[in-house]
Short mmCIF file of C-alpha atoms and ligand atoms in Angstrom, two decimals:
data_model
loop_
_atom_site.label_atom_id
_atom_site.label_comp_id
_atom_site.label_asym_id
_atom_site.label_seq_id
_atom_site.Cartn_x
_atom_site.Cartn_y
_atom_site.Cartn_z
CA MET A 1 194.15 185.94 192.52
CA GLY A 2 190.35 185.22 194.28
CA ARG A 3 189.26 182.02 192.38
CA LYS A 4 185.90 181.76 193.93
CA ALA A 5 183.16 178.31 193.23
CA GLY A 6 179.98 178.33 193.41
CA VAL A 7 177.10 175.40 193.40
CA LEU A 8 173.42 176.05 192.96
CA VAL A 9 171.58 172.81 194.59
CA VAL A 10 168.17 172.47 193.31
CA GLN A 11 167.10 169.46 191.63
CA ARG A 12 170.31 168.14 191.10
CA ILE A 13 174.26 170.09 192.05
CA ALA A 14 175.76 172.58 189.45
CA ALA A 15 178.95 173.64 190.48
CA GLY A 16 181.77 176.05 188.79
CA LEU A 17 184.54 178.36 189.02
CA VAL A 18 183.05 182.09 188.84
CA ASP A 19 185.63 184.27 186.51
CA GLY A 20 184.06 188.04 187.75
CA THR A 21 180.47 187.61 186.87
CA GLN A 22 180.59 184.77 185.34
CA VAL A 23 180.93 180.79 185.25
CA ALA A 24 184.52 179.72 183.57
CA GLY A 25 183.49 176.55 181.28
CA ALA A 26 180.64 174.53 182.03
CA PRO A 27 179.35 173.85 185.33
CA ASN A 28 179.62 170.62 186.83
CA LEU A 29 176.34 168.36 187.24
CA PHE A 30 175.23 165.61 189.44
CA PRO A 31 173.10 164.03 188.39
CA GLU A 32 174.97 164.61 184.81
CA LYS A 33 172.03 166.17 182.09
CA GLY A 34 169.55 163.18 180.77
CA GLU A 35 169.87 160.50 184.52
CA SER A 36 167.14 161.42 186.95
CA HIS A 37 166.45 164.10 188.71
CA ASP A 38 165.13 161.97 192.56
CA ALA A 39 169.05 160.84 192.84
CA LEU A 40 169.60 163.60 195.42
CA LEU A 41 166.47 162.98 197.17
CA ALA A 42 167.53 159.26 198.40
CA MET A 43 170.96 160.91 199.72
CA PRO A 44 172.06 161.19 203.11
CA ALA A 45 172.74 164.54 203.89
CA ASP A 46 176.54 163.84 203.88
CA ALA A 47 176.77 161.89 201.08
CA ILE A 48 175.87 165.04 198.96
CA ALA A 49 178.22 167.22 201.21
CA ALA A 50 180.79 164.88 199.82
CA ARG A 51 179.77 164.88 196.36
CA ILE A 52 179.49 168.82 196.41
CA ALA A 53 183.25 168.80 197.52
CA GLU A 54 184.26 166.57 195.36
CA LEU A 55 182.31 168.77 192.12
CA VAL A 56 184.06 171.74 192.75
CA SER A 57 187.42 170.02 193.71
CA SER A 58 187.06 168.84 190.29
CA VAL A 59 186.10 172.32 188.44
CA ALA A 60 188.64 174.03 190.61
CA GLY A 61 191.35 171.38 189.61
CA GLY A 62 193.34 170.52 192.44
CA GLU A 63 194.15 173.74 193.32
CA PRO A 64 191.28 175.26 196.11
CA PRO A 65 188.95 177.85 195.81
CA THR A 66 190.00 181.13 197.93
CA VAL A 67 186.30 181.25 198.96
CA LEU A 68 182.68 179.08 198.12
CA GLY A 69 179.21 179.69 197.82
CA VAL A 70 176.71 177.53 198.22
CA GLY A 71 172.92 178.07 196.85
CA PHE A 72 170.39 175.67 198.54
CA PRO A 73 166.77 175.51 198.90
CA GLY A 74 165.40 176.09 201.91
CA ILE A 75 165.55 178.33 205.06
CA ILE A 76 169.53 178.60 205.91
CA ARG A 77 170.76 179.50 209.04
CA ASN A 78 174.86 180.46 209.94
CA GLY A 79 175.31 177.21 207.25
CA VAL A 80 172.73 175.07 208.82
CA ILE A 81 170.12 173.87 206.92
CA GLU A 82 167.16 174.51 208.74
CA GLU A 83 164.39 173.19 207.00
CA SER A 84 164.66 171.83 203.25
CA PRO A 85 160.99 170.45 202.15
CA ASN A 86 162.02 168.66 199.42
CA LEU A 87 165.19 167.01 201.05
CA GLN A 88 164.00 165.90 204.34
CA GLN A 89 166.93 163.92 204.95
CA ILE A 90 169.24 167.30 205.55
CA LYS A 91 166.82 169.53 207.99
CA GLY A 92 169.10 170.55 210.60
CA PHE A 93 172.33 169.59 208.85
CA ARG A 94 175.88 171.48 209.71
CA LEU A 95 176.35 172.20 205.41
CA GLN A 96 179.09 174.64 206.25
CA ALA A 97 180.87 173.12 209.05
CA ALA A 98 180.99 169.39 206.78
CA LEU A 99 182.14 170.87 203.57
CA GLU A 100 185.13 172.88 205.35
CA GLN A 101 185.77 170.07 207.08
CA ILE A 102 186.17 167.83 204.09
CA PHE A 103 188.34 170.16 202.56
CA ALA A 104 190.36 170.21 205.63
CA GLU A 105 190.56 166.96 205.90
CA GLY A 106 192.01 166.89 202.11
CA GLY A 107 194.83 170.04 203.94
CA ARG A 108 193.16 172.56 202.20
CA ARG A 109 191.00 175.46 204.49
CA VAL A 110 188.67 176.76 202.23
CA PRO A 111 186.12 179.57 203.65
CA VAL A 112 182.72 177.95 202.70
CA ARG A 113 179.28 180.33 203.10
CA ILE A 114 175.49 178.99 202.54
CA TYR A 115 172.67 180.95 200.98
CA ASN A 116 168.76 180.08 199.83
CA ASP A 117 168.70 178.54 196.51
CA ALA A 118 166.75 181.84 195.21
CA ASP A 119 169.05 184.31 197.22
CA ALA A 120 172.06 183.24 195.11
CA THR A 121 170.10 183.51 192.36
CA ALA A 122 169.01 187.04 192.87
CA ALA A 123 172.40 187.84 193.49
CA GLY A 124 173.29 186.46 190.33
CA ILE A 125 170.93 188.21 188.61
CA ALA A 126 172.22 191.97 190.42
CA ALA A 127 176.01 190.66 189.78
CA THR A 128 175.08 189.90 185.83
CA ARG A 129 172.82 192.83 185.49
CA GLY A 130 175.82 195.40 187.20
CA VAL A 131 172.81 196.25 189.87
CA LEU A 132 174.08 195.25 193.21
CA HIS A 133 173.94 198.56 194.74
CA LYS A 134 169.86 197.88 194.22
CA LEU A 135 167.50 195.84 196.15
CA ASN A 136 166.72 193.13 193.90
CA ARG A 137 163.67 190.43 194.36
CA VAL A 138 163.29 187.34 192.97
CA TRP A 139 160.32 184.95 192.34
CA THR A 140 161.57 181.21 191.09
CA LEU A 141 158.01 178.83 190.04
CA GLY A 142 159.05 175.32 190.07
CA ASN A 143 157.95 172.12 192.29
CA GLY A 144 157.45 175.13 194.98
CA VAL A 145 158.25 179.26 194.88
CA GLY A 146 161.09 180.35 195.88
CA PHE A 147 161.43 183.36 196.96
CA GLY A 148 164.94 185.67 197.38
CA ARG A 149 166.46 189.43 197.56
CA TYR A 150 169.42 190.89 196.85
CA PRO A 151 171.18 192.03 199.17
CA TRP A 152 171.39 189.30 201.08
CA ALA A 153 169.99 190.07 204.95
CA GLU A 154 168.96 188.09 207.92
CA GLY A 155 165.83 187.11 207.87
CA THR A 156 163.37 184.27 206.60
CA TRP A 157 162.40 185.69 203.53
CA GLU A 158 160.25 182.74 202.59
CA GLY A 159 157.85 184.41 199.86
CA GLY A 160 156.60 181.86 198.46
CA HIS A 161 154.68 181.21 201.62
CA THR A 162 152.94 184.59 201.77
CA VAL A 163 149.29 184.45 202.76
CA VAL A 164 147.61 185.70 199.35
CA THR A 165 144.03 184.31 200.05
CA LEU A 166 141.22 183.97 203.07
CA ASP A 167 139.77 181.20 201.56
CA PRO A 168 139.78 178.02 204.70
CA LYS A 169 139.69 175.12 201.29
CA GLU A 170 143.49 176.75 199.99
CA GLN A 171 145.08 173.97 201.20
CA PHE A 172 147.52 172.65 198.70
CA CYS A 173 151.14 174.49 200.24
CA GLY A 174 154.09 171.74 200.90
CA CYS A 175 153.88 172.80 204.16
CA GLY A 176 150.70 172.45 205.27
CA GLY A 177 149.73 176.06 205.55
CA ARG A 178 146.28 177.52 204.58
CA GLY A 179 145.87 180.64 201.69
CA HIS A 180 150.05 180.50 200.20
CA LEU A 181 151.43 181.15 197.15
CA GLU A 182 153.04 178.02 196.70
CA GLY A 183 149.94 176.27 197.44
CA ILE A 184 147.96 177.80 194.33
CA LEU A 185 151.56 178.78 192.35
CA GLY A 186 153.67 175.32 193.12
CA TYR A 187 153.96 172.65 190.21
CA ARG A 188 152.82 170.11 193.04
CA ALA A 189 150.00 171.90 194.51
CA MET A 190 148.60 172.16 191.12
CA ARG A 191 148.48 168.64 190.55
CA MET A 192 146.95 167.93 193.79
CA ARG A 193 144.40 170.91 192.64
CA PHE A 194 143.57 168.88 189.78
CA LEU A 195 143.85 165.80 190.47
CA ASP A 196 142.56 164.56 186.06
CA LEU A 197 145.15 167.15 184.99
CA GLU A 198 148.75 167.51 184.65
CA PRO A 199 149.80 171.38 184.94
CA GLU A 200 151.09 171.98 181.38
CA GLU A 201 146.88 170.65 180.00
CA VAL A 202 145.04 173.34 182.18
CA PHE A 203 147.73 175.78 181.29
CA ALA A 204 147.27 174.71 177.55
CA ASN A 205 143.06 174.47 178.11
CA ALA A 206 143.17 178.43 179.72
CA LYS A 207 145.03 179.39 176.58
CA GLY A 208 141.50 177.20 174.31
CA GLY A 209 139.18 178.78 177.04
CA ASP A 210 138.07 176.01 179.42
CA PRO A 211 136.33 178.39 182.09
CA ARG A 212 138.15 176.27 184.82
CA CYS A 213 140.93 176.50 183.78
CA VAL A 214 140.71 180.11 182.67
CA ASP A 215 139.52 180.64 186.41
CA PHE A 216 142.91 179.00 187.81
CA VAL A 217 145.15 180.38 185.18
CA SER A 218 143.50 184.14 187.15
CA ARG A 219 143.88 183.40 190.43
CA CYS A 220 147.38 182.42 189.80
CA HIS A 221 148.41 185.93 188.53
CA ARG A 222 146.00 187.48 191.22
CA ALA A 223 148.29 185.21 193.59
CA LEU A 224 151.86 186.59 192.49
CA ALA A 225 150.36 190.01 191.76
CA ALA A 226 149.23 190.04 195.75
CA ALA A 227 152.37 188.22 197.25
CA THR A 228 154.59 190.97 194.92
CA ALA A 229 151.98 193.58 196.48
CA THR A 230 152.97 192.87 199.68
CA SER A 231 156.64 192.76 199.15
CA ILE A 232 156.31 196.55 197.93
CA HIS A 233 154.80 197.60 200.88
CA MET A 234 156.73 196.08 203.22
CA GLU A 235 159.84 196.86 201.32
CA GLY A 236 159.15 199.54 198.98
CA PRO A 237 159.13 199.52 195.51
CA GLY A 238 161.91 197.99 192.92
CA PRO A 239 162.52 195.51 190.49
CA PHE A 240 160.89 191.80 190.27
CA TYR A 241 162.55 189.40 188.69
CA LEU A 242 160.58 185.82 187.44
CA THR A 243 162.32 182.72 186.76
CA GLY A 244 162.24 178.94 186.97
CA PRO A 245 160.90 176.02 184.54
CA ASN A 246 157.39 177.54 185.17
CA ALA A 247 157.86 181.07 184.73
CA ARG A 248 157.08 181.18 181.51
CA TRP A 249 153.08 180.12 182.31
CA ILE A 250 152.94 183.82 183.89
CA ASP A 251 151.32 187.03 181.62
CA ILE A 252 154.24 189.19 182.82
CA GLY A 253 151.54 191.86 181.00
CA VAL A 254 148.59 190.40 183.01
CA LEU A 255 150.80 190.65 186.38
CA ASP A 256 152.00 194.32 185.78
CA ARG A 257 148.89 195.51 185.73
CA LEU A 258 147.37 193.81 188.63
CA VAL A 259 150.40 194.89 190.88
CA HIS A 260 149.56 198.91 190.04
CA GLU A 261 145.76 197.68 190.52
CA MET A 262 146.99 196.52 194.20
CA VAL A 263 149.59 199.10 194.64
CA LYS A 264 148.51 202.70 195.18
CA MET A 265 150.46 204.68 197.19
CA SER A 266 152.65 207.17 194.89
CA PRO A 267 156.01 206.38 196.79
CA LEU A 268 155.55 202.61 196.26
CA GLN A 269 155.25 203.16 192.29
CA GLY A 270 157.49 202.24 190.26
CA SER A 271 158.23 198.28 190.67
CA ARG A 272 158.67 196.20 187.02
CA ILE A 273 158.41 192.78 186.33
CA GLU A 274 161.05 190.83 184.61
CA LEU A 275 160.91 187.31 182.80
CA ILE A 276 164.23 185.29 183.09
CA PRO A 277 165.28 181.99 181.69
CA PRO A 278 165.96 179.37 184.64
CA SER A 279 169.35 179.01 184.34
CA ASP A 280 171.72 177.38 186.93
CA GLU A 281 174.62 179.79 185.60
CA LEU A 282 172.99 182.93 187.41
CA GLY A 283 172.69 180.55 191.06
CA ILE A 284 176.33 179.50 190.79
CA VAL A 285 177.72 183.42 190.48
CA GLY A 286 175.34 184.35 192.96
CA ALA A 287 176.31 182.12 195.76
CA ALA A 288 179.61 183.06 194.78
CA VAL A 289 179.96 186.34 194.58
CA ASN A 290 177.53 186.39 197.73
CA ALA A 291 180.57 184.55 199.36
CA GLU A 292 183.13 186.43 198.49
CA ARG A 293 181.49 189.58 199.83
CA ALA A 294 180.02 188.29 202.84
CA ILE A 295 184.47 187.05 203.54
CA ALA A 296 185.17 190.55 202.60
CA GLY A 297 183.01 192.34 205.15
ZN1 ZN B 301 153.33 176.90 202.68
#
């Protein structure tokens, strides 16, 4: 029987054994709940790899998994982290080779595959809902804006950096590019835009009718609708899932209406948008499922 393991790295590392489409038991975390989320920022790439291997060995209880999938933020290609804006020290790091090497040194052969974290979440949603035969897309709203899709496909897929405005003053994206979705909807970008208010206060004030905040919240919805419409125009209609710590600020009804205003061609109708509570488990399951399918294929 195959024992596949999955890992999701976002602000912390979460590792679990995956049984079918569920995490068996509670995921192993580093840093643990309640500890500072900044621990990864100061860790060298080698140390992050060592910690991932340690957590996986510990959940696997001594017996190595048959396959390990890792979801990691950034642009991932062939097991290499080509770019990871929030963990700069790992840029260029060959994470897949490093992990396979650590297991090999312990006398175990564990094939490893690395995916973008949002792609892992998209795979987890598709697996847990039994829709692995369909195109599933996900927006993750947090410090940045992630875009994931299942089935995994070769490409860059940096949907969070979709250009949604031609306004040259829109320059808050963490990547430095102008007019990007993340420059409007990313948490870091919101803090730079509203130097006097935290993003939580902006959304609360908008509910209270503050015109400046109402205007911004409307812009957030239009920006996300525009990026979604672009994805529909490129890849066709289908379900979109919205998750991550800040997805709760989005009014799905408003978003849905805006997308329908932006997508009018009849063969492209029929998309729907659904809010999914953030969870490490979806990414763990998805990374493991993607890796298992990649190795089997
Ligand atoms: Zn950008």
